[in-house]
Amino acid sequence: MIGLRPGTSRLLLVIVYFTLLTVVGAIGYMAVEGWSWRDALYMTAITLTAVGFHEVHPLTEGGRYWTMGLLAGGLTGLGMWFALVTSFVVRMDIGNAYKRRKTMQKINRIKGHMIVCGGGRMGRQVMQELDGAKKPHVLIEQDRTTIESLRKTQPDALIIHDDATQDRVLREAGIEKAAGLVSCLSSDTDNLFVCLSARHLNRDLVVVARAEGKPATAKMYRAGADHVVSPNVTGAIRVASVLARPAIASFLDIAVPGGQRSRRLEQATVGAKSKVAGRTLADADLPSKTGMIIIAIRKRGAEPGEIIFNPNASTLLNAGDDVIVMGSDDQIRSLREYLS
């Protein structure tokens, strides 16, 4: 047993103990009572486990003394077995509690993060996109199998094993200091509960919800969602675009964030102390500084649909404005440094 873990070595010790005791007990019955191997083995088994069945055959005085000895050995072995099982359960609970505590400590140190509710196909894709955008995020998932699968591909992910519809769990995920929340659970009802709780716990939170069909979409908006995504509708639009507008579809393949391409659409925010704040696009001269062309600008405080497309050179840049561009990762990183 050298080189084995303590738990494994103790398990082997108990197995060897019961095996030897069973063999010795059966041989003893054969010698003392003159029984067959089958009867002796059965009598030994019911004696060691203390089940209380009747004797196979009437016992002699010597057989009774042998039975009492086996009972003492069996009870000792059962005590060892129950102690082993108890220690295993305790170690498992302590290990889970330790992992959860470490996760909570990491969550308490971050702010402005994203909360992803649900680790299914959509949730995993959202996490991949957030990883690519270098956005800290916390996943809330109730299914242990899903969590174990995610751990294999994303071992450093912050995951809370709990029910996302509970306010307590959302608070543990740091919803009061989070920047956004994505609810992509499998049930529209659960997503609706998450939207209600999230909006109640953080009024400034950007809430994105998954829904199936127009009735569910309308309810999500009434529950406090800022954006609602329907996979069926989005997929249908994508398919139609490929068929009817293939050139645009090819462009989107290149531009959509997360694609395995050299260019992607991104946004960068003008910082409060940025040297371009208060200057026009012509004065900022972003193309020569970063090698990127400005596609659109969303002014600070504007509604999601209020975007200035193809802005002219006289457009003024202010702190908090979002600049939408397309370029490589290096160019986008350079732009963010320049604007900050």
Short mmCIF file of C-alpha atoms in Angstrom, two decimals, residues 44-329:
data_model
loop_
_atom_site.label_atom_id
_atom_site.label_comp_id
_atom_site.label_asym_id
_atom_site.label_seq_id
_atom_site.Cartn_x
_atom_site.Cartn_y
_atom_site.Cartn_z
CA THR A 44 -20.09 -16.57 8.63
CA ALA A 45 -21.66 -13.87 6.42
CA ILE A 46 -24.81 -13.42 8.56
CA THR A 47 -22.70 -13.44 11.72
CA LEU A 48 -20.19 -10.81 10.57
CA THR A 49 -22.95 -8.46 9.34
CA ALA A 50 -25.03 -9.01 12.51
CA VAL A 51 -28.26 -9.40 10.54
CA GLY A 52 -29.83 -11.61 13.22
CA PHE A 53 -30.96 -14.56 11.07
CA HIS A 54 -31.39 -18.02 12.59
CA GLU A 55 -28.49 -20.45 12.60
CA VAL A 56 -28.08 -22.69 9.56
CA HIS A 57 -27.96 -25.72 11.89
CA PRO A 58 -28.18 -26.01 15.67
CA LEU A 59 -24.86 -24.94 17.18
CA THR A 60 -22.76 -26.89 19.63
CA GLU A 61 -21.15 -25.15 22.59
CA GLY A 62 -17.93 -24.75 20.63
CA GLY A 63 -19.88 -23.33 17.69
CA ARG A 64 -21.50 -20.73 19.92
CA TYR A 65 -18.14 -19.57 21.25
CA TRP A 66 -16.85 -19.33 17.66
CA THR A 67 -19.93 -17.31 16.68
CA MET A 68 -19.36 -14.85 19.54
CA GLY A 69 -15.78 -14.38 18.41
CA LEU A 70 -16.88 -13.73 14.84
CA LEU A 71 -19.50 -11.24 16.06
CA ALA A 72 -16.81 -9.27 17.86
CA GLY A 73 -14.64 -9.26 14.73
CA GLY A 74 -17.58 -8.33 12.50
CA LEU A 75 -18.67 -5.42 14.66
CA THR A 76 -15.10 -4.15 14.69
CA GLY A 77 -14.95 -4.35 10.90
CA LEU A 78 -18.32 -2.59 10.52
CA GLY A 79 -17.06 0.18 12.78
CA MET A 80 -14.01 0.57 10.56
CA TRP A 81 -16.21 0.66 7.45
CA PHE A 82 -18.63 3.30 8.82
CA ALA A 83 -15.69 5.42 10.00
CA LEU A 84 -14.18 5.23 6.52
CA VAL A 85 -17.45 6.28 4.82
CA THR A 86 -17.99 9.11 7.31
CA SER A 87 -14.48 10.47 6.83
CA PHE A 88 -14.93 10.36 3.04
CA VAL A 89 -18.21 12.34 3.22
CA VAL A 90 -16.69 14.88 5.61
CA ARG A 91 -13.63 15.38 3.39
CA MET A 92 -15.86 15.81 0.35
CA ASP A 93 -18.03 18.43 2.10
CA ILE A 94 -14.99 20.28 3.41
CA GLY A 95 -13.45 20.26 -0.07
CA ASN A 96 -16.61 21.71 -1.64
CA ALA A 97 -16.90 24.32 1.10
CA TYR A 98 -13.25 25.31 0.59
CA LYS A 99 -13.72 25.70 -3.17
CA ARG A 100 -16.84 27.81 -2.67
CA ARG A 101 -15.06 30.00 -0.12
CA LYS A 102 -12.14 30.61 -2.50
CA THR A 103 -14.60 31.48 -5.28
CA MET A 104 -16.42 33.93 -3.00
CA GLN A 105 -13.13 35.61 -2.08
CA LYS A 106 -12.28 36.12 -5.75
CA ILE A 107 -15.77 37.47 -6.51
CA ASN A 108 -15.54 39.94 -3.62
CA ARG A 109 -12.38 41.40 -5.17
CA ILE A 110 -13.92 42.23 -8.56
CA LYS A 111 -16.47 44.82 -9.65
CA GLY A 112 -18.00 45.92 -12.91
CA HIS A 113 -18.19 42.25 -13.89
CA MET A 114 -20.81 40.26 -15.78
CA ILE A 115 -23.06 37.59 -14.27
CA VAL A 116 -24.05 34.67 -16.50
CA CYS A 117 -27.02 32.63 -15.29
CA GLY A 118 -26.99 29.19 -16.90
CA GLY A 119 -24.07 27.20 -18.25
CA GLY A 120 -25.79 25.59 -21.23
CA ARG A 121 -24.81 26.08 -24.86
CA MET A 122 -25.75 29.75 -24.88
CA GLY A 123 -24.14 30.38 -21.51
CA ARG A 124 -20.88 28.77 -22.59
CA GLN A 125 -20.78 30.86 -25.75
CA VAL A 126 -21.40 34.01 -23.73
CA MET A 127 -18.50 33.08 -21.43
CA GLN A 128 -16.21 32.54 -24.41
CA GLU A 129 -17.11 35.96 -25.81
CA LEU A 130 -16.52 37.60 -22.43
CA ASP A 131 -13.17 35.84 -22.15
CA GLY A 132 -12.21 37.16 -25.58
CA ALA A 133 -13.23 40.68 -24.54
CA LYS A 134 -11.28 40.34 -21.26
CA LYS A 135 -14.43 40.99 -19.24
CA PRO A 136 -14.52 39.41 -15.76
CA HIS A 137 -17.59 37.26 -15.25
CA VAL A 138 -19.27 34.91 -12.79
CA LEU A 139 -21.33 31.89 -13.79
CA ILE A 140 -24.28 30.61 -11.75
CA GLU A 141 -25.17 27.01 -12.61
CA GLN A 142 -27.22 24.45 -10.70
CA ASP A 143 -26.26 21.26 -12.53
CA ARG A 144 -23.09 19.66 -11.16
CA THR A 145 -22.41 17.69 -14.38
CA THR A 146 -22.44 20.90 -16.41
CA ILE A 147 -20.05 22.53 -13.94
CA GLU A 148 -17.62 19.61 -14.11
CA SER A 149 -17.68 19.82 -17.90
CA LEU A 150 -16.99 23.56 -17.80
CA ARG A 151 -14.12 23.06 -15.36
CA LYS A 152 -12.33 20.93 -17.93
CA THR A 153 -12.32 23.69 -20.57
CA GLN A 154 -12.24 26.73 -18.26
CA PRO A 155 -10.52 25.73 -15.01
CA ASP A 156 -10.15 29.34 -13.83
CA ALA A 157 -13.80 30.29 -14.33
CA LEU A 158 -15.66 31.71 -11.32
CA ILE A 159 -18.61 29.37 -10.88
CA ILE A 160 -21.27 29.33 -8.17
CA HIS A 161 -23.08 26.01 -7.83
CA ASP A 162 -26.57 27.20 -6.89
CA ASP A 163 -29.98 28.37 -8.11
CA ALA A 164 -29.80 31.67 -10.03
CA THR A 165 -33.46 32.49 -9.31
CA GLN A 166 -32.65 33.08 -5.63
CA ASP A 167 -31.82 36.63 -4.49
CA ARG A 168 -29.26 35.25 -2.05
CA VAL A 169 -27.30 33.62 -4.88
CA LEU A 170 -27.36 36.77 -7.01
CA ARG A 171 -25.97 38.73 -4.06
CA GLU A 172 -23.22 36.14 -3.66
CA ALA A 173 -22.35 36.72 -7.32
CA GLY A 174 -21.88 40.43 -6.53
CA ILE A 175 -24.90 41.77 -8.36
CA GLU A 176 -24.81 45.08 -6.46
CA LYS A 177 -21.45 45.95 -8.05
CA ALA A 178 -21.88 44.11 -11.37
CA ALA A 179 -22.14 45.89 -14.71
CA GLY A 180 -24.40 43.42 -16.47
CA LEU A 181 -26.30 40.15 -16.20
CA VAL A 182 -27.20 37.55 -18.82
CA SER A 183 -30.00 35.12 -18.01
CA CYS A 184 -29.87 32.17 -20.40
CA LEU A 185 -31.57 29.46 -18.36
CA SER A 186 -33.53 26.77 -20.19
CA SER A 187 -36.91 27.92 -18.83
CA ASP A 188 -38.56 31.23 -19.72
CA THR A 189 -40.14 31.25 -16.26
CA ASP A 190 -36.74 31.04 -14.59
CA ASN A 191 -35.36 33.78 -16.82
CA LEU A 192 -38.34 35.95 -15.89
CA PHE A 193 -37.65 35.44 -12.17
CA VAL A 194 -33.99 36.33 -12.67
CA CYS A 195 -34.91 39.54 -14.52
CA LEU A 196 -37.26 40.61 -11.74
CA SER A 197 -34.71 39.89 -9.01
CA ALA A 198 -31.81 41.48 -10.90
CA ARG A 199 -33.69 44.70 -11.60
CA HIS A 200 -34.78 44.91 -7.97
CA LEU A 201 -31.27 44.34 -6.61
CA ASN A 202 -29.46 46.71 -9.01
CA ARG A 203 -31.35 49.43 -10.85
CA ASP A 204 -28.33 50.37 -12.99
CA LEU A 205 -27.61 46.82 -14.15
CA VAL A 206 -27.74 45.99 -17.87
CA VAL A 207 -29.97 42.90 -18.05
CA VAL A 208 -30.02 40.62 -21.09
CA ALA A 209 -32.49 37.72 -21.13
CA ARG A 210 -33.11 34.69 -23.31
CA ALA A 211 -36.71 34.10 -24.40
CA GLU A 212 -38.68 31.92 -26.79
CA GLY A 213 -41.41 33.64 -28.78
CA LYS A 214 -43.00 37.09 -28.71
CA PRO A 215 -45.19 36.62 -25.58
CA ALA A 216 -42.17 35.66 -23.48
CA THR A 217 -40.12 38.49 -24.99
CA ALA A 218 -42.73 41.10 -24.01
CA LYS A 219 -42.84 39.73 -20.46
CA MET A 220 -39.06 39.89 -20.16
CA TYR A 221 -39.09 43.58 -21.05
CA ARG A 222 -41.85 44.24 -18.52
CA ALA A 223 -39.83 42.36 -15.89
CA GLY A 224 -36.90 44.74 -16.35
CA ALA A 225 -34.75 43.30 -19.14
CA ASP A 226 -32.88 45.86 -21.24
CA HIS A 227 -32.36 43.43 -24.11
CA VAL A 228 -34.09 40.17 -24.98
CA VAL A 229 -32.57 37.58 -27.32
CA SER A 230 -34.55 34.80 -28.96
CA PRO A 231 -32.24 32.11 -30.39
CA ASN A 232 -34.90 30.94 -32.84
CA VAL A 233 -35.49 34.43 -34.24
CA THR A 234 -31.79 35.25 -34.37
CA GLY A 235 -31.02 31.95 -36.10
CA ALA A 236 -33.78 32.48 -38.66
CA ILE A 237 -32.51 35.98 -39.48
CA ARG A 238 -29.00 34.62 -39.88
CA VAL A 239 -30.15 31.87 -42.25
CA ALA A 240 -32.20 34.32 -44.31
CA SER A 241 -29.21 36.70 -44.54
CA VAL A 242 -26.95 33.94 -45.84
CA LEU A 243 -29.48 33.11 -48.55
CA ALA A 244 -30.67 36.59 -49.52
CA ARG A 245 -27.62 38.76 -48.74
CA PRO A 246 -24.54 36.55 -48.92
CA ALA A 247 -22.08 39.46 -49.17
CA ILE A 248 -23.41 41.00 -45.95
CA ALA A 249 -23.36 37.59 -44.27
CA SER A 250 -19.72 37.16 -45.23
CA PHE A 251 -18.93 40.57 -43.82
CA LEU A 252 -20.65 39.70 -40.55
CA ASP A 253 -18.64 36.47 -40.37
CA ILE A 254 -15.53 38.62 -40.29
CA ALA A 255 -16.86 41.42 -38.12
CA VAL A 256 -18.78 39.61 -35.37
CA PRO A 257 -16.76 39.50 -32.12
CA GLY A 258 -15.47 36.09 -31.19
CA GLY A 259 -15.03 34.83 -34.71
CA GLN A 260 -11.75 33.20 -35.59
CA ARG A 261 -10.85 36.00 -37.96
CA SER A 262 -8.24 38.77 -38.10
CA ARG A 263 -10.85 41.57 -37.86
CA ARG A 264 -13.80 42.11 -35.54
CA LEU A 265 -16.23 44.79 -34.46
CA GLU A 266 -15.51 46.33 -31.08
CA GLN A 267 -16.21 49.42 -29.02
CA ALA A 268 -14.01 51.71 -26.97
CA THR A 269 -15.09 54.41 -24.53
CA VAL A 270 -13.60 57.88 -24.37
CA GLY A 271 -12.13 58.33 -20.89
CA ALA A 272 -12.89 61.23 -18.59
CA LYS A 273 -9.28 62.46 -18.82
CA SER A 274 -8.68 61.44 -22.42
CA LYS A 275 -6.78 63.89 -24.60
CA VAL A 276 -9.39 63.48 -27.36
CA ALA A 277 -12.32 64.45 -25.11
CA GLY A 278 -13.85 67.68 -26.37
CA ARG A 279 -12.17 67.38 -29.79
CA THR A 280 -13.64 66.56 -33.17
CA LEU A 281 -12.86 63.42 -35.12
CA ALA A 282 -10.70 65.49 -37.46
CA ASP A 283 -8.65 66.82 -34.55
CA ALA A 284 -8.43 63.42 -32.84
CA ASP A 285 -7.09 61.91 -36.07
CA LEU A 286 -7.83 58.35 -34.96
CA PRO A 287 -7.11 56.68 -38.35
CA SER A 288 -3.49 57.83 -38.40
CA LYS A 289 -3.00 57.24 -34.66
CA THR A 290 -4.49 53.75 -34.52
CA GLY A 291 -4.97 52.66 -38.13
CA MET A 292 -8.71 52.25 -37.62
CA ILE A 293 -11.77 53.80 -39.22
CA ILE A 294 -14.68 54.91 -37.05
CA ILE A 295 -17.86 53.12 -38.13
CA ALA A 296 -20.26 54.65 -35.62
CA ILE A 297 -20.47 56.62 -32.37
CA ARG A 298 -22.93 56.20 -29.52
CA LYS A 299 -23.11 59.37 -27.46
CA ARG A 300 -23.06 59.13 -23.69
CA GLY A 301 -26.56 58.67 -22.25
CA ALA A 302 -28.12 57.88 -25.63
CA GLU A 303 -30.66 55.11 -26.04
CA PRO A 304 -29.37 51.78 -27.47
CA GLY A 305 -30.79 52.58 -30.91
CA GLU A 306 -29.50 56.16 -31.05
CA ILE A 307 -26.22 55.66 -32.86
CA ILE A 308 -24.44 58.01 -35.24
CA PHE A 309 -23.40 55.92 -38.24
CA ASN A 310 -20.55 56.96 -40.52
CA PRO A 311 -19.84 60.12 -38.49
CA ASN A 312 -18.30 63.08 -40.30
CA ALA A 313 -15.05 64.79 -39.37
CA SER A 314 -16.79 67.54 -37.39
CA THR A 315 -18.44 65.10 -34.95
CA LEU A 316 -17.43 66.01 -31.40
CA LEU A 317 -16.03 63.35 -29.03
CA ASN A 318 -16.94 63.69 -25.36
CA ALA A 319 -16.04 61.69 -22.27
CA GLY A 320 -18.24 58.61 -22.02
CA ASP A 321 -18.91 58.34 -25.77
CA ASP A 322 -18.60 54.85 -27.24
CA VAL A 323 -16.61 54.59 -30.46
CA ILE A 324 -17.48 51.59 -32.64
CA VAL A 325 -14.68 50.34 -34.87
CA MET A 326 -13.49 47.27 -36.73
CA GLY A 327 -9.94 46.03 -36.58
CA SER A 328 -7.47 43.54 -35.21
CA ASP A 329 -6.92 42.85 -31.51
#
